[in-house]
């Protein structure tokens, strides 16, 4: 087992793609353990992707690509500007609100921050925003996209932990909004201190302009509402809702907004195939490592260690939160969900926490890992596209990371923040 860990760490340090890092590390165990037959590797790779609930992932990804190609992003940008563009640090608020709105479209925080960096960063620089502040807003604000439904991470958590995906998606609404509000408050304090967009204060859009922006964004805003309601009333399962999302995105783009042509659709299908190939390869390789961990009884040993720390459920949760924060700094989010859910979920349920409640906490903590070194995917995306030094980003992101950790603390202390809406689902 030690060889597996050393191989994994070494490959991670030399930037080998995470799917191959997992696969090679898993294979090392089978090479050194004659008691475990090699065909198990292939069996685990195949069975790791054979799941009906897992079908929601490619459907949501395809729906997100189609919606982005249909002019929805531009309309949501206009609405976000109408709602918050008049505030101090207006463009920062526009970015955060846009991410919250995009949560109902793409489900991918990394895709959202890449898109926003290309669109908003040049304008932020024109308005005098520092690179530290601008990059932090773009990367940290995008994290709400992966919590507000549809969320790919929550779908994977539900798949691995055998937790209701429908309840998880609905549970992400209030925490996602709370995250957005916390980051808007942080951005407001930061912008007010530095005088960003101070001259725009009070320049609200007219009521007519706001109505026009809402009307133009109506079909985009309707999608997450339909998603939640169809799951709430049992019309669709989460997987069926994801398939419906693809049809909905196509109809809106082709016949309502009329911006989706066959060339764009072909590009969407190609990009979706690439994204899904990457995700499914990671899932199949992670299934091999998960088997190794289970075979060596690592979840049981770690559970005994954590439970041995204290009998207090909140101390147990705090210990797991620290584990997840550290893991988020070292591994990509998808891998964390696939590997750590089977380990931590039994511990927290035994401590008395609801699995849906823990799923939201885990999803947020893993997203925080996207803005922390050394493996922060969102951090590297914004910095590479904007030509911004990593140290500048880290300096600007600290207040936002603190705000997000405070939100996690509130969700732990007040479970109804995540369980109220799922409680309405029969």
mmCIF file with all atom_site columns, C-alpha atoms in Angstrom, residues 87-89 92-93 133 181-196 399-400 403:
data_model
loop_
_atom_site.group_PDB
_atom_site.id
_atom_site.type_symbol
_atom_site.label_atom_id
_atom_site.label_alt_id
_atom_site.label_comp_id
_atom_site.label_asym_id
_atom_site.label_entity_id
_atom_site.label_seq_id
_atom_site.pdbx_PDB_ins_code
_atom_site.Cartn_x
_atom_site.Cartn_y
_atom_site.Cartn_z
_atom_site.occupancy
_atom_site.B_iso_or_equiv
_atom_site.pdbx_formal_charge
_atom_site.auth_seq_id
_atom_site.auth_comp_id
_atom_site.auth_asym_id
_atom_site.auth_atom_id
_atom_site.pdbx_PDB_model_num
ATOM 1  C CA . UNK A 1 87  ? -23.162 48.947 -6.814 1.00 0.00 ? 87  UNK A CA 1
ATOM 2  C CA . UNK A 1 88  ? -19.662 49.880 -5.674 1.00 0.00 ? 88  UNK A CA 1
ATOM 3  C CA . UNK A 1 89  ? -17.453 47.304 -7.371 1.00 0.00 ? 89  UNK A CA 1
ATOM 4  C CA . UNK A 1 92  ? -17.382 42.245 -9.476 1.00 0.00 ? 92  UNK A CA 1
ATOM 5  C CA . UNK A 1 93  ? -21.031 41.832 -8.439 1.00 0.00 ? 93  UNK A CA 1
ATOM 6  C CA . UNK A 1 133 ? -9.015  41.417 -6.851 1.00 0.00 ? 133 UNK A CA 1
ATOM 7  C CA . UNK A 1 181 ? -24.266 36.656 -1.152 1.00 0.00 ? 181 UNK A CA 1
ATOM 8  C CA . UNK A 1 182 ? -21.231 36.101 1.098  1.00 0.00 ? 182 UNK A CA 1
ATOM 9  C CA . UNK A 1 183 ? -18.869 36.750 -1.807 1.00 0.00 ? 183 UNK A CA 1
ATOM 10 C CA . UNK A 1 184 ? -20.836 39.804 -2.925 1.00 0.00 ? 184 UNK A CA 1
ATOM 11 C CA . UNK A 1 185 ? -20.534 41.236 0.593  1.00 0.00 ? 185 UNK A CA 1
ATOM 12 C CA . UNK A 1 186 ? -16.792 40.498 0.600  1.00 0.00 ? 186 UNK A CA 1
ATOM 13 C CA . UNK A 1 187 ? -16.379 42.073 -2.851 1.00 0.00 ? 187 UNK A CA 1
ATOM 14 C CA . UNK A 1 188 ? -18.342 45.142 -1.715 1.00 0.00 ? 188 UNK A CA 1
ATOM 15 C CA . UNK A 1 189 ? -16.055 45.693 1.299  1.00 0.00 ? 189 UNK A CA 1
ATOM 16 C CA . UNK A 1 190 ? -12.927 45.140 -0.828 1.00 0.00 ? 190 UNK A CA 1
ATOM 17 C CA . UNK A 1 191 ? -14.141 47.443 -3.631 1.00 0.00 ? 191 UNK A CA 1
ATOM 18 C CA . UNK A 1 192 ? -15.294 50.160 -1.221 1.00 0.00 ? 192 UNK A CA 1
ATOM 19 C CA . UNK A 1 193 ? -11.917 50.141 0.523  1.00 0.00 ? 193 UNK A CA 1
ATOM 20 C CA . UNK A 1 194 ? -10.088 50.499 -2.806 1.00 0.00 ? 194 UNK A CA 1
ATOM 21 C CA . UNK A 1 195 ? -12.606 52.757 -4.561 1.00 0.00 ? 195 UNK A CA 1
ATOM 22 C CA . UNK A 1 196 ? -13.449 50.398 -7.424 1.00 0.00 ? 196 UNK A CA 1
ATOM 23 C CA . UNK A 1 399 ? -10.908 37.191 2.022  1.00 0.00 ? 399 UNK A CA 1
ATOM 24 C CA . UNK A 1 400 ? -13.167 35.163 -0.306 1.00 0.00 ? 400 UNK A CA 1
ATOM 25 C CA . UNK A 1 403 ? -16.064 33.982 3.557  1.00 0.00 ? 403 UNK A CA 1
#
